[in-house]
XYZ file of C-alpha atoms in Angstrom:
434
model
C 0.000 0.000 0.000
C 2.781 2.415 0.983
C 4.799 1.607 -2.139
C 1.748 2.136 -4.365
C 1.018 5.444 -2.658
C 4.593 6.639 -3.117
C 4.625 5.457 -6.731
C 1.416 7.398 -7.433
C 2.858 10.522 -5.811
C 6.111 10.157 -7.742
C 4.232 9.871 -11.048
C 2.117 12.869 -10.115
C 5.245 14.867 -9.307
C 6.749 13.822 -12.636
C 3.725 15.220 -14.467
C 4.059 18.461 -12.506
C 7.737 18.696 -13.428
C 6.938 18.069 -17.093
C 4.304 20.810 -16.956
C 6.695 23.193 -15.242
C 9.490 22.302 -17.635
C 7.221 23.041 -20.588
C 6.163 26.312 -18.985
C 9.776 27.373 -18.364
C 10.879 26.478 -21.894
C 7.862 28.133 -23.502
C 8.175 31.260 -21.361
C 11.860 31.524 -22.215
C 11.269 31.159 -25.952
C 8.335 33.602 -25.951
C 10.359 36.121 -23.933
C 13.287 35.797 -26.334
C 11.087 36.306 -29.378
C 9.129 39.222 -27.920
C 12.040 41.049 -26.238
C 14.329 40.888 -29.257
C 11.447 42.018 -31.468
C 10.044 44.832 -29.313
C 13.099 46.136 -27.471
C 13.293 47.218 -23.823
C 10.701 50.010 -23.853
C 7.791 48.199 -25.526
C 8.574 45.031 -23.590
C 8.383 47.113 -20.413
C 4.861 48.220 -21.397
C 3.779 44.625 -22.093
C 5.329 43.416 -18.822
C 3.464 46.060 -16.841
C 0.164 44.955 -18.400
C 0.905 41.305 -17.593
C 1.872 42.202 -14.021
C -1.424 44.056 -13.508
C -3.248 41.074 -15.040
C -1.611 38.780 -12.486
C -2.624 41.066 -9.618
C -6.219 41.230 -10.877
C -6.153 37.454 -11.237
C -5.851 37.131 -7.473
C -9.116 39.049 -7.105
C -10.903 37.096 -9.836
C -9.670 33.810 -8.360
C -11.210 34.842 -5.014
C -8.366 33.114 -3.165
C -10.199 29.817 -3.588
C -7.433 27.611 -4.983
C -5.996 26.376 -1.648
C -9.475 26.121 -0.113
C -10.805 24.072 -3.040
C -7.689 21.902 -3.033
C -8.203 21.163 0.667
C -11.920 20.375 0.190
C -11.259 18.131 -2.804
C -8.728 16.168 -0.745
C -10.960 15.844 2.319
C -13.960 14.898 0.111
C -16.273 16.651 2.557
C -18.100 18.350 -0.330
C -19.377 17.096 -3.664
C -16.618 17.686 -6.206
C -18.890 18.623 -9.131
C -20.882 21.063 -7.014
C -17.671 22.690 -5.765
C -16.421 23.165 -9.320
C -19.702 24.602 -10.582
C -20.187 27.005 -7.673
C -16.600 28.271 -7.802
C -16.917 28.737 -11.583
C -20.083 30.794 -11.113
C -18.534 33.062 -8.485
C -15.406 33.627 -10.541
C -17.402 34.376 -13.682
C -19.353 37.090 -11.876
C -16.155 38.764 -10.668
C -14.581 38.358 -14.130
C -17.413 40.266 -15.777
C -17.114 43.069 -13.206
C -13.353 43.342 -13.803
C -13.729 43.331 -17.601
C -16.343 46.096 -17.479
C -14.173 48.154 -15.109
C -11.048 47.880 -17.294
C -13.076 48.703 -20.407
C -14.376 51.887 -18.774
C -10.843 52.758 -17.656
C -9.605 52.208 -21.204
C -12.189 54.653 -22.541
C -10.902 57.304 -20.129
C -7.200 56.584 -20.638
C -4.799 56.883 -23.553
C -2.104 54.663 -21.979
C -0.926 51.800 -24.188
C -0.615 49.364 -21.274
C -4.344 49.844 -20.526
C -5.181 48.977 -24.166
C -3.196 45.769 -23.807
C -4.754 45.003 -20.437
C -8.243 45.393 -21.908
C -7.561 42.441 -24.212
C -5.841 40.341 -21.554
C -8.652 40.511 -18.957
C -11.080 38.744 -21.314
C -9.118 35.610 -20.440
C -10.554 35.738 -16.901
C -13.810 34.349 -18.281
C -11.952 31.128 -19.115
C -9.839 31.132 -15.952
C -13.109 30.578 -14.094
C -12.781 26.889 -14.961
C -9.324 26.535 -13.382
C -10.908 24.901 -10.326
C -10.595 21.778 -12.485
C -6.842 22.108 -12.022
C -7.265 21.829 -8.236
C -9.631 18.904 -8.679
C -7.094 16.974 -10.754
C -4.264 17.890 -8.375
C -6.160 16.712 -5.304
C -6.893 13.383 -6.979
C -3.291 12.940 -8.182
C -4.367 13.349 -11.822
C -2.039 16.185 -12.736
C -1.373 14.653 -16.129
C -4.598 16.285 -17.355
C -3.461 19.712 -16.223
C -0.109 19.054 -17.891
C -1.834 18.131 -21.177
C -3.867 21.335 -21.151
C -0.867 23.495 -20.279
C 1.415 22.062 -22.949
C -1.209 22.354 -25.693
C -1.992 25.967 -24.781
C 1.675 26.954 -24.495
C 2.578 25.366 -27.829
C -0.252 27.244 -29.525
C 0.844 30.513 -27.931
C 4.443 29.938 -28.976
C 3.491 29.290 -32.620
C 1.266 32.381 -32.724
C 3.980 34.525 -31.094
C 6.524 33.372 -33.669
C 4.054 34.208 -36.460
C 3.509 37.706 -35.063
C 7.253 38.324 -34.736
C 7.836 37.201 -38.320
C 5.148 39.633 -39.466
C 6.625 42.448 -37.316
C 3.354 43.347 -35.584
C 2.978 45.933 -32.811
C 3.075 45.202 -29.069
C -0.709 45.054 -28.555
C -1.043 42.023 -30.851
C 0.933 39.862 -28.421
C -1.846 40.229 -25.855
C -3.999 38.013 -28.075
C -1.485 35.156 -27.736
C -2.041 35.120 -23.954
C -5.807 35.268 -24.413
C -5.783 32.356 -26.854
C -3.652 30.281 -24.456
C -6.256 30.730 -21.698
C -9.101 29.731 -24.017
C -7.299 26.551 -25.103
C -6.290 25.555 -21.566
C -9.808 25.963 -20.167
C -11.282 24.002 -23.082
C -8.715 21.216 -22.665
C -9.353 20.933 -18.908
C -13.092 20.737 -19.522
C -12.676 17.980 -22.118
C -10.376 16.001 -19.801
C -12.886 16.234 -16.951
C -15.753 15.134 -19.201
C -13.769 12.151 -20.501
C -12.824 11.151 -16.944
C -16.181 11.635 -15.158
C -18.665 11.672 -18.083
C -20.284 14.717 -16.527
C -20.758 18.253 -17.808
C -19.826 21.332 -15.806
C -22.152 24.330 -15.897
C -21.496 27.366 -13.690
C -24.333 27.523 -11.188
C -24.895 28.979 -7.741
C -25.354 26.980 -4.558
C -25.940 29.810 -2.087
C -24.984 27.867 1.023
C -21.823 26.460 -0.520
C -20.934 29.823 -2.080
C -21.267 31.551 1.296
C -19.044 28.951 2.931
C -16.424 29.204 0.178
C -16.348 32.997 0.245
C -16.098 33.088 4.025
C -13.127 30.695 3.971
C -11.393 32.163 0.935
C -11.856 35.885 1.597
C -8.695 36.212 3.757
C -6.799 34.246 1.098
C -8.076 36.531 -1.660
C -7.013 39.621 0.275
C -3.631 38.067 1.018
C -3.092 36.995 -2.585
C -4.196 40.400 -3.890
C -1.900 42.242 -1.518
C 0.925 39.792 -2.177
C 0.671 40.301 -5.911
C 0.230 44.035 -5.464
C 3.496 44.155 -3.562
C 5.216 42.245 -6.363
C 3.588 44.616 -8.862
C 4.298 47.903 -7.124
C 8.033 47.741 -7.863
C 7.185 48.014 -11.571
C 4.966 51.038 -10.941
C 7.734 52.687 -8.908
C 10.253 51.976 -11.685
C 7.885 53.420 -14.306
C 7.350 56.503 -12.121
C 10.980 57.142 -11.121
C 12.931 55.713 -14.072
C 10.661 55.165 -17.089
C 9.488 52.339 -19.357
C 12.942 51.581 -20.775
C 14.334 50.685 -17.326
C 11.107 48.799 -16.626
C 11.875 46.607 -19.629
C 15.393 45.903 -18.317
C 13.965 44.982 -14.917
C 11.280 42.741 -16.448
C 13.908 40.735 -18.328
C 15.980 40.331 -15.155
C 13.138 38.897 -13.077
C 11.384 36.900 -15.806
C 13.167 33.572 -15.383
C 12.986 33.726 -11.584
C 9.240 34.415 -11.682
C 8.737 31.359 -13.862
C 10.660 29.148 -11.422
C 8.853 30.579 -8.376
C 5.781 28.535 -9.368
C 7.741 25.305 -8.813
C 7.604 25.291 -4.958
C 3.805 25.499 -4.991
C 3.545 22.604 -7.432
C 5.873 20.399 -5.381
C 4.142 21.259 -2.094
C 0.830 20.177 -3.656
C 2.237 16.662 -3.979
C 2.954 16.351 -0.243
C -0.077 18.266 0.981
C -2.651 15.419 0.746
C -0.514 13.270 3.050
C -0.111 16.124 5.554
C -3.860 16.815 5.544
C -4.576 13.136 6.176
C -2.197 12.932 9.150
C -3.443 16.207 10.580
C -7.108 15.139 10.510
C -6.254 11.693 11.895
C -4.561 13.500 14.800
C -1.395 11.519 14.129
C 0.736 14.340 15.518
C 4.051 12.490 15.730
C 3.984 11.360 12.095
C 2.694 14.789 11.012
C 5.518 16.664 12.761
C 8.219 14.329 11.476
C 7.020 14.516 7.889
C 6.705 18.293 8.099
C 10.286 18.621 9.368
C 11.537 16.460 6.499
C 9.559 18.459 3.923
C 10.932 21.775 5.208
C 14.466 20.405 4.985
C 13.977 19.161 1.418
C 12.415 22.477 0.413
C 15.360 24.436 1.803
C 17.818 22.229 -0.100
C 15.821 22.575 -3.341
C 15.541 26.337 -2.888
C 19.246 26.702 -2.141
C 20.246 24.631 -5.178
C 17.891 26.685 -7.376
C 19.318 29.934 -5.971
C 22.960 28.934 -6.526
C 22.194 27.693 -10.037
C 20.410 30.852 -11.131
C 22.819 33.217 -9.358
C 25.889 31.907 -11.163
C 24.050 31.344 -14.451
C 22.557 34.856 -14.553
C 25.300 36.517 -16.591
C 25.508 33.636 -19.041
C 21.720 33.579 -19.529
C 21.340 37.315 -20.109
C 24.407 37.804 -22.309
C 23.715 34.693 -24.372
C 20.007 35.168 -24.942
C 19.677 38.947 -25.140
C 21.515 41.860 -26.688
C 24.009 44.142 -24.889
C 21.073 46.479 -24.259
C 20.060 44.190 -21.355
C 23.398 43.888 -19.494
C 21.880 45.787 -16.564
C 19.423 42.897 -16.122
C 22.203 40.582 -14.875
C 22.473 42.130 -11.401
C 18.682 42.205 -11.073
C 18.508 38.488 -11.828
C 21.252 37.700 -9.291
C 19.505 39.616 -6.519
C 16.067 38.253 -7.386
C 17.319 34.658 -7.378
C 17.408 34.818 -3.556
C 13.624 34.639 -3.702
C 13.873 31.005 -4.779
C 14.902 29.984 -1.244
C 12.278 32.161 0.399
C 9.376 31.071 -1.821
C 10.061 27.391 -1.171
C 9.423 28.139 2.500
C 6.401 30.361 1.822
C 4.701 27.756 -0.367
C 4.542 25.247 2.481
C 3.983 27.937 5.153
C 0.730 29.074 3.557
C -0.597 25.534 3.305
C 0.210 24.866 6.961
C -1.535 28.068 8.023
C -4.642 27.002 6.093
C -4.486 23.539 7.650
C -4.387 25.109 11.131
C -7.238 27.521 10.240
C -4.932 30.543 10.426
C -5.854 32.052 7.042
C -6.138 35.571 8.493
C -2.444 35.497 9.352
C -1.620 35.040 5.656
C -3.446 38.297 4.996
C -1.614 40.100 7.808
C 1.763 38.843 6.545
C 0.966 39.993 3.004
C -0.106 43.418 4.274
C 3.129 43.682 6.232
C 5.181 42.768 3.148
C 3.267 45.298 1.034
C 3.974 48.122 3.505
C 7.671 47.307 3.886
C 8.110 46.871 0.150
C 6.459 50.214 -0.635
C 8.743 52.084 1.767
C 11.867 50.301 0.507
C 10.937 50.893 -3.151
C 10.436 54.587 -2.456
C 13.837 54.808 -0.742
C 15.968 52.443 -2.822
C 14.814 52.854 -6.448
C 15.835 56.541 -6.747
C 19.242 55.665 -5.256
C 20.045 52.221 -6.705
C 17.803 52.117 -9.785
C 16.284 48.799 -10.850
C 18.593 46.936 -8.439
C 16.868 48.819 -5.615
C 13.524 47.318 -6.641
C 14.987 43.804 -6.530
C 16.537 44.450 -3.089
C 13.187 45.750 -1.817
C 11.309 42.595 -2.819
C 13.875 40.216 -1.319
C 14.156 42.121 1.982
C 10.372 42.316 2.331
C 9.958 38.574 1.756
C 12.751 37.756 4.209
C 11.163 39.922 6.887
C 7.870 38.036 6.443
C 9.603 34.718 7.119
C 11.275 36.118 10.230
C 7.973 37.594 11.460
C 6.603 34.097 12.107
C 8.681 34.156 15.294
C 6.831 37.202 16.610
C 3.431 35.542 17.133
C 2.836 32.551 19.396
C 0.443 30.822 16.975
C 3.015 30.809 14.150
C 6.232 30.391 16.090
C 6.286 26.666 15.318
C 6.629 27.535 11.605
C 9.641 29.735 12.318
C 11.218 26.840 14.243
C 10.655 24.489 11.283
C 12.376 27.030 9.022
C 15.395 27.367 11.321
C 15.726 23.590 11.647
C 15.585 23.286 7.866
C 18.359 25.855 7.372
C 20.486 24.036 9.945
C 19.679 20.679 8.251
C 18.709 19.185 11.612
C 16.425 16.502 10.141
C 18.707 15.561 7.249
C 20.987 13.400 9.366
C 18.261 11.524 11.206
C 18.003 7.841 10.348
C 14.288 8.055 9.581
C 14.536 11.146 7.360
C 13.630 9.392 4.098
C 10.935 7.269 5.726
C 9.284 10.328 7.250
C 9.277 12.012 3.848
C 7.621 9.039 2.200
C 4.897 8.204 4.697
């Protein structure tokens, strides 16, 4: 039984790695094509639009992903009803956002708003991404991988076609929109083939109320968290201009792609942690958690070292001399790889212990610190100051777990992981597996 369980998890992780590998490769190729075609200034405009899209996505998603994932694992709610209700709620918010951006576009003559107006249409199709959490909770990530690879390949081909035809920057927004349409359609088809059931967005008032009550702190936290990652680009645009924004966007691009990896890996271990936690098997739960934190620190450290020393080679090989300033940004930003490995598991543990409001408070703290640091450091250190601000803010959040009694245990897990306390225990591997 144990071997079968581990084999299933290993296969699921493999599918996640394939999906992430495809995403990294596709993102790299698309970035290369677009950057070398548009140049720093226009790429800066496109990057700002995409960053705003990501921040708005946290609002449209309603912070439901971790809540849905937890409910799908626990099987306390009907899976189909969860998917349909979450789709309905997200569709309503999507329509509100699209109307708001359209009105803003009418009143504005900014190019990045024009681009954003096209991009937000994709939120209508993102409403079906609860299927991703359903497949993940049931260790069926191969379906999500299929949908991702098909959508990314289509986007890559269309991007190449646009570059060959030397189109303007706004046309590239349609490649992102098309990718969302294809992914949502693919996920829907996979679900239908697996369950032989159709999904129609519909409202279950009782379930919707419960979901919104649980996810609201997560939505606020995600919105604030993304806003704090977005505000550095606004500060750069304000203090330095769109050209420097383009240099900064190139420097952080690869790191931002890799930052998704910790969340994907933590999703593999989360079902086992949830099971132990609800069975009140505290000894096994604590031991596995210690092992996971240790592995995550090692993975984060290896990723940081790799990207830090590869930064100059990556930038100088893939981009023109115009982007040499992006090297230092990438080196500084690579520190986030260690910190986000910790944060990915921290947030899941807080949800498991019903401490969602603390996620919001941490995000608000990071937003405030980051805003002050951006204001102080960008005028003095340029785009490097923005990278320093983000890293320092994230580090302070991890340290802040020690300041509150309810979260101090998380800080202790982090310290033990850095010191590799669990690595040399004889049952380290067994604890990780069980």
